């Protein structure tokens, strides 16, 4: 095992692609208490490349205007850039039309929109919604709320000891009253990749639509909504190198068309009188009020960035890091990996015997290593494993094998401190 100082001083350890990618992310040059930042909290949020930072700044410097309303040049320019970003999202996930791309604040808002606009009008006390045991609270609470409003039941697909979804059980849970299946594409707590193609086929056999929570998957797996044939896909920009406060909901046009608006206000109407209000066409019907224009433009640039690197290259690099980290972590006595699915991406979640995850996170931070500690907004899956939380390292394209070494050295240091 290399010592932390040794590995971090060996830039030769970094492959040339990664070294180049790292140059694109200015924050990676930060030091924490004199130590190089080792950022392994990418599942919480990713850092931003220069192109995204500059695109946002350029919007405020040169364009700043409201969209869809002005006849003046700046407003038209802002509208063009905002709509160009929508087209980039469409292309990135291969949706059929920009009418199917709704800009939202993020995954949370996208799921709440579907819960209130799609599910609520359709649910009765005889119906049910199906989620899995490993969902983020964002893909649990909106459904609990809509079930509370309608008397419908929330059904939960269990996961096995490895953190894999029990697909057979899903088959038993889907019934005539099932109105929607809402499942994560990639678990933020365990790193499990769910067999979404199979889930979608099963649900569609019962004519039940499927929403995929793509908050994590979007940055690590190639997403093709037409190939998947999912009905809704939700993701957040900030998990894929874009600013916070922007994300997208994909919905099949036929479904979105039949849904009432989620919020009322400016831009989502075609005409308003006190007698009658007519709603705007898709996707504007769902975009009430002034949107996050600069954020959407930033998202477009983030997707350009990912496309220029290539999602396959990103996935291959992250997979190598995850395998390396898993191998080293498995050699640490008292360390238990939570989430050992066959199909995993970019996330190493673990407990350390006798040490609270927060203590692991705090001690690692002293050496500049940033990880997440706690329940990761997925308390039910923690309960499933009988734990309060885990420590979680999550990888992105700019992480290196040397950073994994630093993580492992840090964990060993934590262990030594607690064994004293
Ligand atoms: N779903 C998953 C799987 C997540 O990992 C997250 C965020 O961590 C969310 C939903 C919520 O995303 P946001 O807070 O960006 O809306």
CSV table of C-alpha atoms and ligand atoms in Angstrom, one decimal:
chain,number,residue,atom,x,y,z
A,1,UNK,CA,0.0,0.0,0.0
A,2,UNK,CA,1.4,3.4,-1.0
A,3,UNK,CA,1.4,6.1,1.6
A,4,UNK,CA,-0.9,9.0,0.9
A,5,UNK,CA,1.9,11.6,0.6
A,6,UNK,CA,3.7,9.3,-1.8
A,7,UNK,CA,0.8,8.7,-4.2
A,8,UNK,CA,-0.3,12.3,-4.3
A,9,UNK,CA,3.1,13.4,-5.3
A,10,UNK,CA,3.2,11.1,-8.3
A,11,UNK,CA,1.3,12.9,-11.0
A,12,UNK,CA,2.6,10.1,-13.3
A,13,UNK,CA,0.1,7.9,-11.6
A,14,UNK,CA,-2.7,9.8,-13.3
A,15,UNK,CA,-3.5,8.8,-16.9
A,16,UNK,CA,-3.2,11.5,-19.4
A,17,UNK,CA,-6.9,11.8,-20.2
A,18,UNK,CA,-7.8,12.2,-16.6
A,19,UNK,CA,-5.0,14.8,-16.1
A,20,UNK,CA,-6.5,16.7,-19.0
A,21,UNK,CA,-10.0,16.5,-17.7
A,22,UNK,CA,-8.8,17.7,-14.3
A,23,UNK,CA,-7.5,20.8,-15.9
A,24,UNK,CA,-11.1,21.7,-16.9
A,25,UNK,CA,-12.2,21.9,-13.2
A,26,UNK,CA,-10.7,24.9,-11.4
A,27,UNK,CA,-12.0,23.9,-8.0
A,28,UNK,CA,-9.7,20.8,-8.0
A,29,UNK,CA,-6.8,23.1,-7.5
A,30,UNK,CA,-8.1,24.0,-4.0
A,31,UNK,CA,-6.2,22.8,-1.0
A,32,UNK,CA,-7.9,21.9,2.3
A,33,UNK,CA,-5.7,22.7,5.3
A,34,UNK,CA,-2.7,22.7,3.0
A,35,UNK,CA,-3.6,19.3,1.5
A,36,UNK,CA,-4.8,18.8,-2.1
A,37,UNK,CA,-8.5,18.4,-2.3
A,38,UNK,CA,-9.6,14.9,-2.9
A,39,UNK,CA,-13.2,15.3,-3.9
A,40,UNK,CA,-15.1,12.0,-3.6
A,41,UNK,CA,-18.6,13.4,-3.0
A,42,UNK,CA,-19.8,13.5,-6.6
A,43,UNK,CA,-23.1,11.7,-5.9
A,44,UNK,CA,-24.0,14.7,-3.8
A,45,UNK,CA,-23.0,17.2,-6.5
A,46,UNK,CA,-20.3,17.4,-9.2
A,47,UNK,CA,-17.9,20.2,-9.8
A,48,UNK,CA,-18.2,22.5,-12.8
A,49,UNK,CA,-15.9,22.7,-15.8
A,50,UNK,CA,-14.6,26.1,-17.0
A,51,UNK,CA,-17.0,26.0,-20.0
A,52,UNK,CA,-20.0,25.9,-17.7
A,53,UNK,CA,-18.8,28.5,-15.4
A,54,UNK,CA,-17.9,30.8,-18.3
A,55,UNK,CA,-21.2,30.2,-20.1
A,56,UNK,CA,-23.2,31.2,-17.0
A,57,UNK,CA,-21.0,34.3,-16.5
A,58,UNK,CA,-21.3,35.2,-20.2
A,59,UNK,CA,-25.0,35.1,-20.0
A,60,UNK,CA,-25.1,37.6,-17.2
A,61,UNK,CA,-22.3,39.7,-18.8
A,62,UNK,CA,-23.7,39.9,-22.3
A,63,UNK,CA,-27.3,38.7,-22.6
A,64,UNK,CA,-29.2,38.8,-19.3
A,65,UNK,CA,-32.9,39.2,-20.3
A,66,UNK,CA,-36.1,37.4,-19.7
A,67,UNK,CA,-37.2,34.7,-22.2
A,68,UNK,CA,-40.3,34.3,-24.4
A,69,UNK,CA,-41.6,37.8,-23.7
A,70,UNK,CA,-39.5,40.5,-25.2
A,71,UNK,CA,-39.3,41.9,-28.7
A,72,UNK,CA,-35.9,43.4,-28.0
A,73,UNK,CA,-32.7,41.8,-29.1
A,74,UNK,CA,-31.4,40.7,-25.7
A,75,UNK,CA,-34.6,38.9,-24.9
A,76,UNK,CA,-34.6,37.2,-28.2
A,77,UNK,CA,-31.0,36.2,-27.7
A,78,UNK,CA,-31.8,34.8,-24.2
A,79,UNK,CA,-34.7,32.9,-25.6
A,80,UNK,CA,-32.6,31.4,-28.4
A,81,UNK,CA,-29.9,30.3,-25.9
A,82,UNK,CA,-32.5,28.9,-23.5
A,83,UNK,CA,-34.3,26.9,-26.3
A,84,UNK,CA,-30.9,25.8,-27.7
A,85,UNK,CA,-30.2,24.3,-24.2
A,86,UNK,CA,-33.5,22.4,-24.4
A,87,UNK,CA,-32.5,21.0,-27.7
A,88,UNK,CA,-29.2,19.9,-26.2
A,89,UNK,CA,-31.1,18.1,-23.4
A,90,UNK,CA,-33.3,16.4,-26.0
A,91,UNK,CA,-30.3,15.2,-28.0
A,92,UNK,CA,-28.4,14.0,-24.9
A,93,UNK,CA,-31.2,11.7,-23.8
A,94,UNK,CA,-32.5,11.1,-27.4
A,95,UNK,CA,-36.1,12.3,-26.8
A,96,UNK,CA,-38.2,12.6,-29.9
A,97,UNK,CA,-39.1,16.2,-29.4
A,98,UNK,CA,-38.2,19.3,-27.3
A,99,UNK,CA,-41.9,19.3,-26.4
A,100,UNK,CA,-41.0,16.4,-24.2
A,101,UNK,CA,-38.3,18.3,-22.2
A,102,UNK,CA,-39.5,20.4,-19.3
A,103,UNK,CA,-37.0,22.5,-17.4
A,104,UNK,CA,-37.4,22.1,-13.7
A,105,UNK,CA,-35.3,22.9,-10.6
A,106,UNK,CA,-34.0,19.3,-10.4
A,107,UNK,CA,-35.0,15.7,-9.9
A,108,UNK,CA,-37.1,16.5,-6.8
A,109,UNK,CA,-39.2,19.0,-8.6
A,110,UNK,CA,-39.6,16.7,-11.7
A,111,UNK,CA,-40.9,13.9,-9.5
A,112,UNK,CA,-43.3,16.2,-7.6
A,113,UNK,CA,-44.6,17.4,-10.9
A,114,UNK,CA,-45.4,13.9,-12.1
A,115,UNK,CA,-46.9,13.0,-8.7
A,116,UNK,CA,-49.2,15.9,-8.6
A,117,UNK,CA,-50.0,16.3,-12.3
A,118,UNK,CA,-50.0,12.8,-13.6
A,119,UNK,CA,-50.7,10.6,-10.6
A,120,UNK,CA,-53.0,12.6,-8.4
A,121,UNK,CA,-55.9,13.0,-10.9
A,122,UNK,CA,-55.7,9.3,-11.7
A,123,UNK,CA,-55.4,7.7,-8.3
A,124,UNK,CA,-58.3,6.4,-6.2
A,125,UNK,CA,-58.3,4.5,-2.9
A,126,UNK,CA,-58.2,1.2,-4.9
A,127,UNK,CA,-55.0,2.1,-6.7
A,128,UNK,CA,-51.3,1.9,-6.0
A,129,UNK,CA,-47.9,3.3,-6.9
A,130,UNK,CA,-44.8,1.1,-6.8
A,131,UNK,CA,-41.4,2.3,-5.7
A,132,UNK,CA,-38.3,0.3,-4.6
A,133,UNK,CA,-36.8,0.0,-1.1
A,134,UNK,CA,-33.6,1.8,-2.2
A,135,UNK,CA,-35.2,5.1,-3.4
A,136,UNK,CA,-33.9,8.5,-2.5
A,137,UNK,CA,-36.5,10.4,-0.3
A,138,UNK,CA,-37.2,12.5,-3.5
A,139,UNK,CA,-38.7,9.3,-5.0
A,140,UNK,CA,-40.6,8.3,-1.9
A,141,UNK,CA,-42.1,11.4,-0.2
A,142,UNK,CA,-43.9,12.9,-3.3
A,143,UNK,CA,-45.6,9.5,-3.7
A,144,UNK,CA,-46.5,9.3,0.0
A,145,UNK,CA,-48.0,12.7,-0.3
A,146,UNK,CA,-50.1,11.9,-3.3
A,147,UNK,CA,-51.2,8.6,-1.7
A,148,UNK,CA,-52.2,10.6,1.4
A,149,UNK,CA,-54.2,12.9,-0.9
A,150,UNK,CA,-56.0,10.1,-2.7
A,151,UNK,CA,-56.1,7.1,-0.3
A,152,UNK,CA,-53.9,5.1,-2.8
A,153,UNK,CA,-51.4,2.6,-1.5
A,154,UNK,CA,-47.6,2.9,-1.8
A,155,UNK,CA,-46.1,-0.5,-2.6
A,156,UNK,CA,-42.4,-1.2,-2.1
A,157,UNK,CA,-40.2,-3.7,-4.1
A,158,UNK,CA,-37.7,-5.2,-1.7
A,159,UNK,CA,-34.0,-5.5,-2.4
A,160,UNK,CA,-31.7,-8.5,-1.6
A,161,UNK,CA,-28.6,-8.5,0.7
A,162,UNK,CA,-26.5,-7.3,-2.3
A,163,UNK,CA,-28.7,-4.3,-2.8
A,164,UNK,CA,-30.3,-5.7,-6.0
A,165,UNK,CA,-34.0,-5.2,-6.8
A,166,UNK,CA,-36.2,-8.2,-6.5
A,167,UNK,CA,-37.6,-8.1,-10.0
A,168,UNK,CA,-39.8,-11.2,-9.4
A,169,UNK,CA,-41.4,-9.5,-6.5
A,170,UNK,CA,-42.1,-6.5,-8.7
A,171,UNK,CA,-44.0,-8.8,-11.0
A,172,UNK,CA,-46.2,-9.8,-8.0
A,173,UNK,CA,-46.8,-6.3,-6.9
A,174,UNK,CA,-48.0,-4.9,-10.2
A,175,UNK,CA,-51.7,-5.3,-10.4
A,176,UNK,CA,-54.8,-3.8,-12.0
A,177,UNK,CA,-54.7,-0.9,-9.6
A,178,UNK,CA,-51.1,0.0,-10.3
A,179,UNK,CA,-51.0,3.5,-11.8
A,180,UNK,CA,-47.2,4.1,-12.0
A,181,UNK,CA,-43.9,2.4,-11.2
A,182,UNK,CA,-41.2,4.9,-10.0
A,183,UNK,CA,-37.7,3.5,-9.7
A,184,UNK,CA,-34.2,4.7,-9.5
A,185,UNK,CA,-31.9,4.1,-12.5
A,186,UNK,CA,-28.8,4.1,-10.2
A,187,UNK,CA,-29.0,4.1,-6.4
A,188,UNK,CA,-27.2,7.0,-4.7
A,189,UNK,CA,-26.9,5.0,-1.5
A,190,UNK,CA,-25.6,1.6,-2.8
A,191,UNK,CA,-24.4,2.2,-6.4
A,192,UNK,CA,-26.8,-0.4,-7.7
A,193,UNK,CA,-27.8,-0.1,-11.4
A,194,UNK,CA,-31.4,-1.3,-11.7
A,195,UNK,CA,-32.5,-3.5,-14.6
A,196,UNK,CA,-34.7,-0.8,-16.0
A,197,UNK,CA,-35.3,-2.3,-19.4
A,198,UNK,CA,-36.8,-5.4,-17.8
A,199,UNK,CA,-38.8,-3.3,-15.3
A,200,UNK,CA,-40.2,-1.2,-18.0
A,201,UNK,CA,-41.2,-4.2,-20.1
A,202,UNK,CA,-42.9,-5.8,-17.1
A,203,UNK,CA,-44.8,-2.6,-16.3
A,204,UNK,CA,-45.8,-2.0,-19.9
A,205,UNK,CA,-47.1,-5.5,-20.1
A,206,UNK,CA,-49.7,-4.3,-17.6
A,207,UNK,CA,-50.0,-0.9,-19.4
A,208,UNK,CA,-48.4,0.8,-16.4
A,209,UNK,CA,-46.1,3.7,-17.1
A,210,UNK,CA,-42.6,4.0,-15.6
A,211,UNK,CA,-40.8,7.0,-14.1
A,212,UNK,CA,-37.0,6.6,-13.8
A,213,UNK,CA,-35.2,8.7,-11.2
A,214,UNK,CA,-32.0,9.5,-13.2
A,215,UNK,CA,-30.4,11.8,-10.7
A,216,UNK,CA,-27.3,9.6,-10.5
A,217,UNK,CA,-27.5,7.7,-13.7
A,218,UNK,CA,-27.4,10.7,-16.0
A,219,UNK,CA,-23.7,11.3,-15.4
A,220,UNK,CA,-22.6,7.7,-15.4
A,221,UNK,CA,-24.7,5.6,-17.8
A,222,UNK,CA,-25.7,6.5,-21.3
A,223,UNK,CA,-29.4,7.5,-21.2
A,224,UNK,CA,-31.6,6.9,-24.3
A,225,UNK,CA,-35.2,7.4,-23.3
A,226,UNK,CA,-36.5,6.1,-26.6
A,227,UNK,CA,-34.4,2.9,-26.4
A,228,UNK,CA,-35.4,2.5,-22.7
A,229,UNK,CA,-39.0,3.3,-23.6
A,230,UNK,CA,-39.5,4.9,-20.2
A,231,UNK,CA,-42.5,7.2,-19.8
A,232,UNK,CA,-40.8,9.8,-17.6
A,233,UNK,CA,-37.2,10.5,-16.8
A,234,UNK,CA,-36.1,12.9,-14.1
A,235,UNK,CA,-32.6,14.3,-13.6
A,236,UNK,CA,-30.7,17.2,-12.0
A,237,UNK,CA,-28.1,19.3,-13.8
A,238,UNK,CA,-25.8,19.7,-10.8
A,239,UNK,CA,-25.1,16.0,-10.8
A,240,UNK,CA,-23.7,16.3,-14.3
A,241,UNK,CA,-21.4,19.3,-14.1
A,242,UNK,CA,-24.2,21.9,-14.5
A,243,UNK,CA,-25.2,24.6,-12.0
A,244,UNK,CA,-27.6,23.9,-9.2
A,245,UNK,CA,-31.3,24.8,-9.5
A,246,UNK,CA,-31.8,23.4,-13.0
A,247,UNK,CA,-32.8,19.9,-14.2
A,248,UNK,CA,-35.1,18.3,-16.7
A,249,UNK,CA,-38.2,16.2,-16.8
A,250,UNK,CA,-38.6,14.1,-19.9
A,251,UNK,CA,-42.2,12.8,-20.5
A,252,UNK,CA,-43.7,11.1,-23.5
A,253,UNK,CA,-45.6,13.8,-25.4
A,254,UNK,CA,-48.9,11.9,-25.2
A,255,UNK,CA,-48.7,11.7,-21.4
A,256,UNK,CA,-47.5,15.3,-20.9
A,257,UNK,CA,-50.2,16.6,-23.2
A,258,UNK,CA,-53.0,15.0,-21.2
A,259,UNK,CA,-51.6,16.3,-17.8
A,260,UNK,CA,-52.9,19.5,-16.2
A,261,UNK,CA,-50.3,22.2,-15.4
A,262,UNK,CA,-48.4,21.8,-12.1
A,263,UNK,CA,-48.1,25.4,-11.2
A,264,UNK,CA,-50.0,28.5,-12.5
A,265,UNK,CA,-48.4,31.8,-13.5
A,266,UNK,CA,-46.7,33.7,-16.3
A,267,UNK,CA,-45.5,31.9,-19.4
A,268,UNK,CA,-47.6,28.7,-18.9
A,269,UNK,CA,-50.7,30.3,-20.5
A,270,UNK,CA,-51.8,31.3,-24.0
A,271,UNK,CA,-54.5,33.6,-22.7
A,272,UNK,CA,-56.0,34.7,-19.4
A,273,UNK,CA,-59.3,36.3,-18.5
A,274,UNK,CA,-61.3,36.1,-15.3
A,275,UNK,CA,-63.8,33.9,-17.2
A,276,UNK,CA,-61.3,31.4,-18.7
A,277,UNK,CA,-57.6,30.7,-18.9
A,278,UNK,CA,-56.1,28.7,-21.8
A,279,UNK,CA,-52.8,27.0,-21.2
A,280,UNK,CA,-49.7,27.2,-23.3
A,281,UNK,CA,-48.5,24.4,-25.5
A,282,UNK,CA,-45.9,21.8,-24.4
A,283,UNK,CA,-43.5,22.2,-22.7
A,284,UNK,CA,-44.3,25.7,-21.6
A,285,UNK,CA,-47.5,24.6,-19.9
A,286,UNK,CA,-45.2,23.2,-17.2
A,287,UNK,CA,-42.8,26.1,-16.9
A,288,UNK,CA,-44.7,28.8,-14.9
A,289,UNK,CA,-42.8,31.9,-14.0
A,290,UNK,CA,-39.3,33.1,-15.0
A,291,UNK,CA,-37.1,30.0,-15.3
A,292,UNK,CA,-33.4,29.5,-14.4
A,293,UNK,CA,-32.3,30.8,-17.8
A,294,UNK,CA,-28.5,30.9,-17.0
A,295,UNK,CA,-28.8,27.5,-15.4
A,296,UNK,CA,-30.4,26.0,-18.4
A,297,UNK,CA,-27.7,27.5,-20.6
A,298,UNK,CA,-25.1,26.1,-18.2
A,299,UNK,CA,-26.7,22.7,-18.4
A,300,UNK,CA,-26.5,22.8,-22.2
A,301,UNK,CA,-22.8,23.5,-21.9
A,302,UNK,CA,-22.3,20.7,-19.3
A,303,UNK,CA,-24.0,18.2,-21.7
A,304,UNK,CA,-21.7,19.4,-24.5
A,305,UNK,CA,-18.7,18.8,-22.2
A,306,UNK,CA,-19.8,15.2,-21.3
A,307,UNK,CA,-20.5,14.5,-25.0
A,308,UNK,CA,-17.0,15.8,-26.0
A,309,UNK,CA,-15.4,13.5,-23.4
A,310,UNK,CA,-17.8,10.7,-24.2
A,311,UNK,CA,-20.0,8.9,-21.7
A,312,UNK,CA,-18.4,5.6,-22.5
A,313,UNK,CA,-14.9,6.9,-21.6
A,314,UNK,CA,-16.3,8.4,-18.4
A,315,UNK,CA,-18.0,5.1,-17.4
A,316,UNK,CA,-14.9,3.0,-18.2
A,317,UNK,CA,-12.7,5.2,-16.1
A,318,UNK,CA,-15.2,5.4,-13.2
A,319,UNK,CA,-15.6,1.6,-13.3
A,320,UNK,CA,-11.8,1.1,-13.0
A,321,UNK,CA,-11.8,3.4,-10.0
A,322,UNK,CA,-14.7,1.6,-8.4
A,323,UNK,CA,-13.1,-1.8,-8.9
A,324,UNK,CA,-9.8,-0.5,-7.5
A,325,UNK,CA,-11.5,1.0,-4.5
A,326,UNK,CA,-13.6,-2.1,-3.9
A,327,UNK,CA,-10.5,-4.3,-4.0
A,328,UNK,CA,-8.6,-2.2,-1.6
A,329,UNK,CA,-11.5,-1.6,0.8
A,330,UNK,CA,-12.3,-5.3,0.9
A,331,UNK,CA,-8.8,-5.8,2.4
A,332,UNK,CA,-9.6,-3.6,5.4
A,333,UNK,CA,-10.7,-5.6,8.4
A,334,UNK,CA,-13.9,-4.4,9.9
A,335,UNK,CA,-14.9,-2.5,6.8
A,336,UNK,CA,-18.2,-3.7,5.2
A,337,UNK,CA,-19.3,-2.6,1.8
A,338,UNK,CA,-23.0,-1.9,1.7
A,339,UNK,CA,-24.2,-2.5,-1.8
A,340,UNK,CA,-22.4,-5.3,-3.6
A,341,UNK,CA,-24.7,-5.7,-6.7
A,342,UNK,CA,-23.4,-7.3,-9.8
A,343,UNK,CA,-24.2,-4.2,-11.7
A,344,UNK,CA,-22.8,-1.1,-10.0
A,345,UNK,CA,-21.5,2.3,-10.9
A,346,UNK,CA,-19.3,4.9,-9.3
A,347,UNK,CA,-20.4,4.5,-5.6
A,348,UNK,CA,-18.6,2.8,-2.7
A,349,UNK,CA,-20.8,2.8,0.4
A,350,UNK,CA,-19.4,1.3,3.6
A,351,UNK,CA,-19.4,1.0,7.3
A,352,UNK,CA,-16.4,0.6,9.6
A,353,UNK,CA,-16.8,-1.5,12.7
A,354,UNK,CA,-16.9,0.6,15.9
A,355,UNK,CA,-16.8,4.0,14.0
A,356,UNK,CA,-19.7,6.3,13.3
A,357,UNK,CA,-19.8,7.3,9.6
A,358,UNK,CA,-19.7,11.0,10.6
A,359,UNK,CA,-16.4,10.4,12.4
A,360,UNK,CA,-15.0,8.8,9.2
A,361,UNK,CA,-16.1,11.8,7.2
A,362,UNK,CA,-14.7,14.3,9.7
A,363,UNK,CA,-11.3,12.6,10.0
A,364,UNK,CA,-10.9,12.2,6.3
A,365,UNK,CA,-11.7,15.9,5.8
A,366,UNK,CA,-8.7,16.8,7.9
A,367,UNK,CA,-6.6,15.3,5.2
A,368,UNK,CA,-8.6,17.0,2.4
A,369,UNK,CA,-10.6,13.9,1.5
A,370,UNK,CA,-14.3,14.8,0.9
A,371,UNK,CA,-16.8,12.0,1.3
A,372,UNK,CA,-20.4,11.8,2.3
A,373,UNK,CA,-21.5,10.3,5.7
A,374,UNK,CA,-25.0,9.6,6.8
A,375,UNK,CA,-28.2,8.2,5.4
A,376,UNK,CA,-27.8,9.8,2.0
A,377,UNK,CA,-31.5,10.8,1.9
A,378,UNK,CA,-32.4,7.1,1.7
A,379,UNK,CA,-33.3,6.2,5.2
A,380,UNK,CA,-35.5,3.2,4.3
A,381,UNK,CA,-32.6,1.4,2.6
A,382,UNK,CA,-30.4,2.1,5.7
A,383,UNK,CA,-33.2,0.5,7.8
A,384,UNK,CA,-33.2,-2.4,5.4
A,385,UNK,CA,-29.6,-3.1,6.2
A,386,UNK,CA,-30.1,-2.4,9.9
A,387,UNK,CA,-27.7,0.6,10.0
A,388,UNK,CA,-28.1,4.3,10.6
A,389,UNK,CA,-25.9,5.4,7.7
A,390,UNK,CA,-22.7,4.7,5.7
A,391,UNK,CA,-19.6,6.5,4.6
A,392,UNK,CA,-19.8,7.0,0.8
A,393,UNK,CA,-17.1,7.7,-1.7
A,394,UNK,CA,-18.5,8.5,-5.1
A,395,UNK,CA,-16.4,8.9,-8.2
A,396,UNK,CA,-16.4,11.1,-11.3
A,397,UNK,CA,-14.3,11.5,-14.4
A,398,UNK,CA,-11.7,13.7,-12.7
A,399,UNK,CA,-10.9,11.3,-9.9
A,400,UNK,CA,-7.7,9.3,-9.9
A,401,UNK,CA,-6.3,6.0,-8.6
A,402,UNK,CA,-4.0,8.1,-6.4
A,403,UNK,CA,-7.1,9.7,-4.8
A,404,UNK,CA,-8.5,6.2,-4.1
A,405,UNK,CA,-5.2,5.5,-2.4
A,406,UNK,CA,-5.6,8.6,-0.3
A,407,UNK,CA,-9.1,7.5,0.7
A,408,UNK,CA,-7.9,4.1,1.7
A,409,UNK,CA,-4.9,5.6,3.7
A,410,UNK,CA,-7.4,7.8,5.4
A,411,UNK,CA,-9.7,5.0,6.4
A,412,UNK,CA,-6.7,3.1,7.8
A,413,UNK,CA,-5.8,6.2,9.8
A,414,UNK,CA,-9.4,6.4,11.2
A,415,UNK,CA,-9.2,2.8,12.2
A,416,UNK,CA,-5.8,3.4,14.0
A,417,UNK,CA,-7.2,6.4,15.9
A,418,UNK,CA,-10.2,4.4,17.1
A,419,UNK,CA,-8.2,1.3,18.0
A,420,UNK,CA,-5.9,3.4,20.2
B,1,LIG,N1,-32.7,10.9,-6.6
B,1,LIG,C1,-31.5,10.4,-6.4
B,1,LIG,C2,-31.1,9.0,-6.7
B,1,LIG,C3,-30.5,11.3,-5.9
B,1,LIG,O1,-29.2,10.9,-5.7
B,1,LIG,C4,-30.8,12.6,-5.6
B,1,LIG,C5,-29.9,13.6,-5.0
B,1,LIG,O2,-28.9,13.2,-4.4
B,1,LIG,C6,-32.2,13.0,-5.9
B,1,LIG,C7,-33.1,12.1,-6.3
B,1,LIG,C8,-32.6,14.4,-5.6
B,1,LIG,O3,-31.9,15.3,-6.5
B,1,LIG,P1,-32.1,16.9,-6.3
B,1,LIG,O4,-31.8,17.2,-4.9
B,1,LIG,O5,-31.0,17.4,-7.2
B,1,LIG,O6,-33.5,17.3,-6.7
